[in-house]
mmCIF file of C-alpha atoms in Angstrom:
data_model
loop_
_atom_site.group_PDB
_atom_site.id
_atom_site.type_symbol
_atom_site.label_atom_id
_atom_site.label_comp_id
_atom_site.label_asym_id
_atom_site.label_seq_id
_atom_site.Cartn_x
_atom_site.Cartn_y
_atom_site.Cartn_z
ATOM 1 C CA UNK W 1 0.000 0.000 0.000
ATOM 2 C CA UNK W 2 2.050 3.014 -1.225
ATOM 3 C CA UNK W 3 1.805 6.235 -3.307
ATOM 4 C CA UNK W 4 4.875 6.736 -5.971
ATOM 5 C CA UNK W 5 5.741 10.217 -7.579
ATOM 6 C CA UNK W 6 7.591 10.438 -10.405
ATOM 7 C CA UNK W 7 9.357 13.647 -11.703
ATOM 8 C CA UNK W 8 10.908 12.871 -14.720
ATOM 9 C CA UNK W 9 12.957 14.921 -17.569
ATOM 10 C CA UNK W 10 10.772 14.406 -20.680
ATOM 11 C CA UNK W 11 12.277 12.191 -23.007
ATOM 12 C CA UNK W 12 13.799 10.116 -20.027
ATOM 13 C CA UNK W 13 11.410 7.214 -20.284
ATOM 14 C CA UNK W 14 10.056 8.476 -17.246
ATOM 15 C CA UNK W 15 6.472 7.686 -18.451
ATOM 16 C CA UNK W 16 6.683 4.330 -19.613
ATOM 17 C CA UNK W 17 8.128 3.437 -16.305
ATOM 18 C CA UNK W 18 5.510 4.940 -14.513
ATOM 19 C CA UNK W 19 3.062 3.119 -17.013
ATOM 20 C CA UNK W 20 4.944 -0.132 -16.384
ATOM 21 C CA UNK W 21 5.057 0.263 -12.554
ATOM 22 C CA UNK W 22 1.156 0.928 -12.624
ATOM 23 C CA UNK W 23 0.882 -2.081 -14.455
ATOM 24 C CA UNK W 24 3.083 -4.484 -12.311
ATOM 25 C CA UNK W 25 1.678 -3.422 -8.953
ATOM 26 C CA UNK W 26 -1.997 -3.202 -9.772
ATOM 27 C CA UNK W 27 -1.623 0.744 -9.094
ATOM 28 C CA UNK W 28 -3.828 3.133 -10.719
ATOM 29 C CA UNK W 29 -1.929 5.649 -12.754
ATOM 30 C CA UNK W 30 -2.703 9.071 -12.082
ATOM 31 C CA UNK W 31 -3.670 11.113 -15.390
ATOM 32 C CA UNK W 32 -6.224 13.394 -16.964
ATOM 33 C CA UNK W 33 -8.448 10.834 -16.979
ATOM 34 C CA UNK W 34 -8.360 9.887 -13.227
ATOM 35 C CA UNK W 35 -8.171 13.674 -12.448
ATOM 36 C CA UNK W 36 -11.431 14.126 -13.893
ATOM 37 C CA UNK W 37 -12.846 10.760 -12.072
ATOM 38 C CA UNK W 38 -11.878 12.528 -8.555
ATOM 39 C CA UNK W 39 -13.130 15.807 -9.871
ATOM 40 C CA UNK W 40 -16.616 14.350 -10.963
ATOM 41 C CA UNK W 41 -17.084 12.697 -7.130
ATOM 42 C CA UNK W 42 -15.892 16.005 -5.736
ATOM 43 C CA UNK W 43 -18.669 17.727 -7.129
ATOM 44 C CA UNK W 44 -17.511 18.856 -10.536
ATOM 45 C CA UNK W 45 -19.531 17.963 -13.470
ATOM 46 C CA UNK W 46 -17.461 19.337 -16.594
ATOM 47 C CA UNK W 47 -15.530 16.253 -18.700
ATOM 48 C CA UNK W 48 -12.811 18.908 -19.351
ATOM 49 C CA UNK W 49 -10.889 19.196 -16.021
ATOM 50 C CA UNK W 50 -7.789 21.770 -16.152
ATOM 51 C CA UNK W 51 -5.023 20.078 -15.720
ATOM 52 C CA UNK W 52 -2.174 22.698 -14.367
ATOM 53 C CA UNK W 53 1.203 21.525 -13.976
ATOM 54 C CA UNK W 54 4.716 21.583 -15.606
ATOM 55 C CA UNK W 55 4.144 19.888 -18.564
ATOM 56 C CA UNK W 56 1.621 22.889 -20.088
ATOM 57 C CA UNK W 57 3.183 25.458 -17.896
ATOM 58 C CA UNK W 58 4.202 28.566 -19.991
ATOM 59 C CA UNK W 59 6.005 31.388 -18.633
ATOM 60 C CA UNK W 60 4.346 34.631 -18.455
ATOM 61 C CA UNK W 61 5.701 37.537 -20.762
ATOM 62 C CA UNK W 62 6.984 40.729 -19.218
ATOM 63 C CA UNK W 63 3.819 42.619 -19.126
ATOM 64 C CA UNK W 64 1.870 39.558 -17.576
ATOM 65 C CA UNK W 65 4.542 39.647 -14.316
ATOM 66 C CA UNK W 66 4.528 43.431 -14.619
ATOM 67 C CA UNK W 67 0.772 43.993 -14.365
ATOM 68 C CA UNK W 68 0.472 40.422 -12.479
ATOM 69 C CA UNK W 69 -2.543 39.409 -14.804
ATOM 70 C CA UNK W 70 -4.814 36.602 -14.073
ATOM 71 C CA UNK W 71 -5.302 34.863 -17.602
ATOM 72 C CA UNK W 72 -8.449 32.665 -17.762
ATOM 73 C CA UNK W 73 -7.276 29.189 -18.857
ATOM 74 C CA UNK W 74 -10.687 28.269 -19.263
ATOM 75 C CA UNK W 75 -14.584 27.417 -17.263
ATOM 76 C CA UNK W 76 -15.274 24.493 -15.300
ATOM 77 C CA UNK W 77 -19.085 23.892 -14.266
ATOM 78 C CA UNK W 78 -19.841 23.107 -10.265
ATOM 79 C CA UNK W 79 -22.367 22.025 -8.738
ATOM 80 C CA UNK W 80 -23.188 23.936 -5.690
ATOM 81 C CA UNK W 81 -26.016 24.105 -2.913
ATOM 82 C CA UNK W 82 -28.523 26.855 -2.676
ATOM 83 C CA UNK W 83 -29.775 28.489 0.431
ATOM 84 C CA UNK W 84 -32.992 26.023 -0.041
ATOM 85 C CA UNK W 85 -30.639 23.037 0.105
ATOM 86 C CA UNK W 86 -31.118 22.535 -3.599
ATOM 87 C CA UNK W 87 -28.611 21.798 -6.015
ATOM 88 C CA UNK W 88 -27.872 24.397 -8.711
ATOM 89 C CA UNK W 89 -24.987 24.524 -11.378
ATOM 90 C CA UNK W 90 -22.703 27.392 -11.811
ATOM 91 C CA UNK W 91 -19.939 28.086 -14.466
ATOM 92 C CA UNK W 92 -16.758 29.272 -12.724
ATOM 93 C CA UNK W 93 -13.811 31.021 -14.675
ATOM 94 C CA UNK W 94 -10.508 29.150 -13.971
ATOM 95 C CA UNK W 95 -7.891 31.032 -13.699
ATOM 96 C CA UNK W 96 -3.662 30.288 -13.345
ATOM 97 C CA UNK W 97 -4.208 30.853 -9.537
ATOM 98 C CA UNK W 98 -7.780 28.183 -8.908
ATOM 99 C CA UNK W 99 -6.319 25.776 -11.312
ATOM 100 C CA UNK W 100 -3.435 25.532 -9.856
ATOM 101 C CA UNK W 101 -5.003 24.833 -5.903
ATOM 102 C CA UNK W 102 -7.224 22.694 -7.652
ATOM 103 C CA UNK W 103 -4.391 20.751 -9.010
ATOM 104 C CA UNK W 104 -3.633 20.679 -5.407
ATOM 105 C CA UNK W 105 -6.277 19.528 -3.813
ATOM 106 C CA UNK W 106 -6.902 16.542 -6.185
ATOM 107 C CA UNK W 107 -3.107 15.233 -5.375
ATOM 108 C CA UNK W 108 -3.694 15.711 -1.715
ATOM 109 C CA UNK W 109 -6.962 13.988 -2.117
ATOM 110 C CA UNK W 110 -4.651 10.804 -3.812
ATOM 111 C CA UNK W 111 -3.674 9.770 -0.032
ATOM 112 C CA UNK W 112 -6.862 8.426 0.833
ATOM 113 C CA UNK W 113 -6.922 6.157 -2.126
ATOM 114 C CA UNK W 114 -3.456 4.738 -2.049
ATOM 115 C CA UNK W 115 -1.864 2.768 -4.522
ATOM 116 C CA UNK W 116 -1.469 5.244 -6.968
ATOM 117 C CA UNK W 117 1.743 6.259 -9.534
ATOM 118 C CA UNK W 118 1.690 10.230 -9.955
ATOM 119 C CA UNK W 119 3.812 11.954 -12.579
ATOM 120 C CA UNK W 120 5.097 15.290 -12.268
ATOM 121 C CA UNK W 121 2.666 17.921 -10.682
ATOM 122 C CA UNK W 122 4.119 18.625 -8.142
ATOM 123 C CA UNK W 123 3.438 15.228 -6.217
ATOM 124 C CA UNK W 124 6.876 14.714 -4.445
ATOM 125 C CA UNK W 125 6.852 17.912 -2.922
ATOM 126 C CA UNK W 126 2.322 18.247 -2.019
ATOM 127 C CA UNK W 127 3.223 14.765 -0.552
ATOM 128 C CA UNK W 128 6.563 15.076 0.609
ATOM 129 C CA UNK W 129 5.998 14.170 4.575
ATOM 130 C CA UNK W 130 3.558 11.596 3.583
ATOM 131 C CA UNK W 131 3.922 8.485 5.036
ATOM 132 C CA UNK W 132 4.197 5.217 2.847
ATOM 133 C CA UNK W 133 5.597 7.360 -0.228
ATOM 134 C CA UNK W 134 8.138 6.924 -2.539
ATOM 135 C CA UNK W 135 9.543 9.890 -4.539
ATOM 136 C CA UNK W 136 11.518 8.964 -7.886
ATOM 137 C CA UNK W 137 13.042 11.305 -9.727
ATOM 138 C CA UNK W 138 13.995 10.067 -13.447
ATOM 139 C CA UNK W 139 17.121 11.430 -15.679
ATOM 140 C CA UNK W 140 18.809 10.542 -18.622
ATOM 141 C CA UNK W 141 21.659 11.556 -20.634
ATOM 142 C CA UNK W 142 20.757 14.517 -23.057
ATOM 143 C CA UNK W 143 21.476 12.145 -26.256
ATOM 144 C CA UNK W 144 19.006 9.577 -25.073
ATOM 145 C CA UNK W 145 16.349 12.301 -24.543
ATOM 146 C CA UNK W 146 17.088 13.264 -27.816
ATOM 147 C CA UNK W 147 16.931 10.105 -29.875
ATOM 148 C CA UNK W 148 13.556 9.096 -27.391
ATOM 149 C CA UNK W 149 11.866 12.393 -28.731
ATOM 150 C CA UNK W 150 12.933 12.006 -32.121
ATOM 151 C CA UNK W 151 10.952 8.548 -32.086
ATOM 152 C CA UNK W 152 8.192 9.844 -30.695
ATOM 153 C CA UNK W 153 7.518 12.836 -32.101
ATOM 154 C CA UNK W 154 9.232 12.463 -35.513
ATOM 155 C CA UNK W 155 11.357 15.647 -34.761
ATOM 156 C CA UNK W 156 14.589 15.960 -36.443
ATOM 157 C CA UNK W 157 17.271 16.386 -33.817
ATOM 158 C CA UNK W 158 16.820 20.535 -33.956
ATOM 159 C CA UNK W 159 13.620 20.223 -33.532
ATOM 160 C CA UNK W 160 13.976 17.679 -30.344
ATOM 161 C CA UNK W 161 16.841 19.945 -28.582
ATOM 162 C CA UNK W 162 14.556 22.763 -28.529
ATOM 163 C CA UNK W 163 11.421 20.356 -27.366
ATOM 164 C CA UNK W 164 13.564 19.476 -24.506
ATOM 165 C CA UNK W 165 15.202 22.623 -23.374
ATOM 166 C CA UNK W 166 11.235 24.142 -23.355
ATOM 167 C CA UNK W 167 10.489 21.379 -21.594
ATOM 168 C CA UNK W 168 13.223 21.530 -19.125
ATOM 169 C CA UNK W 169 12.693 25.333 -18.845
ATOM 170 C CA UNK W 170 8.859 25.190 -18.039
ATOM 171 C CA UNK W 171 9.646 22.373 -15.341
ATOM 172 C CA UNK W 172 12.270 24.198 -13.552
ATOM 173 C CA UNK W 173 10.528 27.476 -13.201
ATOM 174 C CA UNK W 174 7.090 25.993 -12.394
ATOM 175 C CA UNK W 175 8.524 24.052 -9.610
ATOM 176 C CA UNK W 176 10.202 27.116 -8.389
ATOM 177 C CA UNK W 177 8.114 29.477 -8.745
ATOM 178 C CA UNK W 178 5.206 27.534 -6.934
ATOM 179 C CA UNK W 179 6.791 25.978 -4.419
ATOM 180 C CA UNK W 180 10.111 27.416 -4.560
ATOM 181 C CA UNK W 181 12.308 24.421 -4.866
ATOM 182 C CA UNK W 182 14.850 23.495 -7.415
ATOM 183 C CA UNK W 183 13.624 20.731 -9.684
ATOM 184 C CA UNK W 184 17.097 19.320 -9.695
ATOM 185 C CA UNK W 185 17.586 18.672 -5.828
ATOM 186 C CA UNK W 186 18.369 15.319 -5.503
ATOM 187 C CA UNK W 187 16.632 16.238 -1.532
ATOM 188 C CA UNK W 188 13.480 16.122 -2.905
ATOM 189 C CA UNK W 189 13.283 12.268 -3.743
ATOM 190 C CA UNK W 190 14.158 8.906 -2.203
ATOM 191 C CA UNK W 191 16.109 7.975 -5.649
ATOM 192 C CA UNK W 192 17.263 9.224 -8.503
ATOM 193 C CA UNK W 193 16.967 7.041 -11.600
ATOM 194 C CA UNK W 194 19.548 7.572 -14.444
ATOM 195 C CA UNK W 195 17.961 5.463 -17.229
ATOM 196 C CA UNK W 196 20.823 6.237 -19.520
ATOM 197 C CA UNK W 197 22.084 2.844 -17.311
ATOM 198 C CA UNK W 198 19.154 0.690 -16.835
ATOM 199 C CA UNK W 199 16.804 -1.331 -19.468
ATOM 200 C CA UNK W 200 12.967 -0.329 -18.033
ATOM 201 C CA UNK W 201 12.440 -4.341 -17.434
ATOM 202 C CA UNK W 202 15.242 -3.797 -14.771
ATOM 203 C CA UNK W 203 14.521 -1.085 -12.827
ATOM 204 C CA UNK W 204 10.721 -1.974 -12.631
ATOM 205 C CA UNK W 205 11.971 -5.422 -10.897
ATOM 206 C CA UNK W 206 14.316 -2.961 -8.289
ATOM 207 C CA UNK W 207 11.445 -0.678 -7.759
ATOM 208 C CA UNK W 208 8.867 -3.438 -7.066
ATOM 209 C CA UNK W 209 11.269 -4.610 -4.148
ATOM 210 C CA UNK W 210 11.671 -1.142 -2.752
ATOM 211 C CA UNK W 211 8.002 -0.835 -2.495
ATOM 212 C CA UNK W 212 7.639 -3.810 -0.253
ATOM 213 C CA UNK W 213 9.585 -1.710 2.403
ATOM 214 C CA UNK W 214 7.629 1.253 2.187
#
C-alpha cells in the first residue's frame, strides 16, 4: 500500500516506467483521466478538467509579471447548494491561480486512495511528509532524450533539442516558482533514476522490491 511520484525529464522514459510500474503493482496511474474521475465525485460535473502543472506550464511575458494578470485558462461547471438546500450549477472562470489549488487539492486527495503512480505535478513535494511514499526522480543523458523524442515525435534532432530545453525550462521554473524548490535537488526524492544505465524491465523489478519496504 504506497503512493509513488515520479518527476521525470521528458524524453527520459520516465512515463513508460511509470506506465509499467502501474501495471506491475496493480496501481492506478494518475492522469487526466483519473483527475477528472476525482473531480466528478468532488462535485464537478465538466468532462474537461484543467489540468495545471509543468508539462503545459508557460512562462508569463513581461507585461503579464509586470501587471500580475490573471489569464483565464478556461470554465469548469460546479455544482453547488442553494440556500434552499437545492442543487444548482454554476460556471466558474478558472484562472492560473484556482487551477493551480485545484491541481492541489486533487493530489492531496490521492492519499486516501493509495496505490497510486503520480507523474510530475508537483506530487513529491504536495506529498513530501507523507507516510508510505516513494519519490523517484527520473534522468537521462541529453542524447538519449534526444533520440527518445525524435521517435516519438518524428522531430529531427533541432527540432527535439529545442522540445527538450522548453520542456526543461517550463519544469524548472514551475517548480520554483510555486513551491520554490529546485527541480534538480536530488533532496526532494528517495532515488534518482539515471535510465541512460538501466533497461525499463530492470529497474521496474528494483522498484517493485523497494516498495515492499515502504
Amino acid at each position: 500500500m504506497a503512493i509513488i511520484t515520479i518527476s521525470r525529464q521528458i524524453g527520459s522514459m520516465g512515463d513508460e516506467l511509470a506506465e509499467k510500474l502501474a501495471q506491475e503493482l496493480g496501481y492506478r496511474y494518475f492522469d487526466k483521466l483519473l483527475m477528472t474521475e476525482i473531480a466528478v465525485a468532488s462535485g464537478l460535473s465538466e468532462a474537461e478538467v484543467i489540468d495545471y502543472n509543468e508539462d503545459n506550464y508557460k512562462i508569463k511575458s513581461f507585461f503579464e509579471q509586470l501587471f500580475n494578470r490573471k489569464t483565464p485558462l478556461g470554465k469548469i461547471t460546479v455544482k453547488e447548494k442553494d440556500e434552499t438546500g437545492r442543487t444548482v450549477i454554476t460556471t466558474k472562470t478558472f484562472d492560473e491561480e484556482s487551477s493551480l489549488a485545484f491541481t492541489q487539492a486533487v493530489i492531496k486527495k490521492l492519499v486516501d486512495w493509495d496505490n497510486v503512480v503520480i507523474v510530475g505535478r508537483g506530487g513529491q513535494i504536495l506529498l513530501r511528509n507523507i507516510p508510505h511514499t516513494l519519490h523517484l526522480r527520473v534522468i537521462a543523458p541529453l542524447e538519449f532524450r534526444i533520440e527518445n523524442i525524435m521517435k516519438k515525435k518524428g522531430f529531427s534532432k533541432e527540432e527535439a533539442l529545442k522540445y527538450i530545453s522548453e520542456k526543461d525550462r517550463a519544469a524548472q521554473e514551475y517548480l520554483y516558482r510555486f513551491y520554490n524548490v529546485d527541480w534538480n535537488d536530488s533532496e526532494l526524492y528517495h532515488m534518482v533514476i539515471n535510465m541512460g544505465m538501466w533497461k525499463l524491465d530492470e529497474i521496474v523489478r528494483v522498484i517493485k522490491e523497494i516498495i515492499k519496504l515502504v
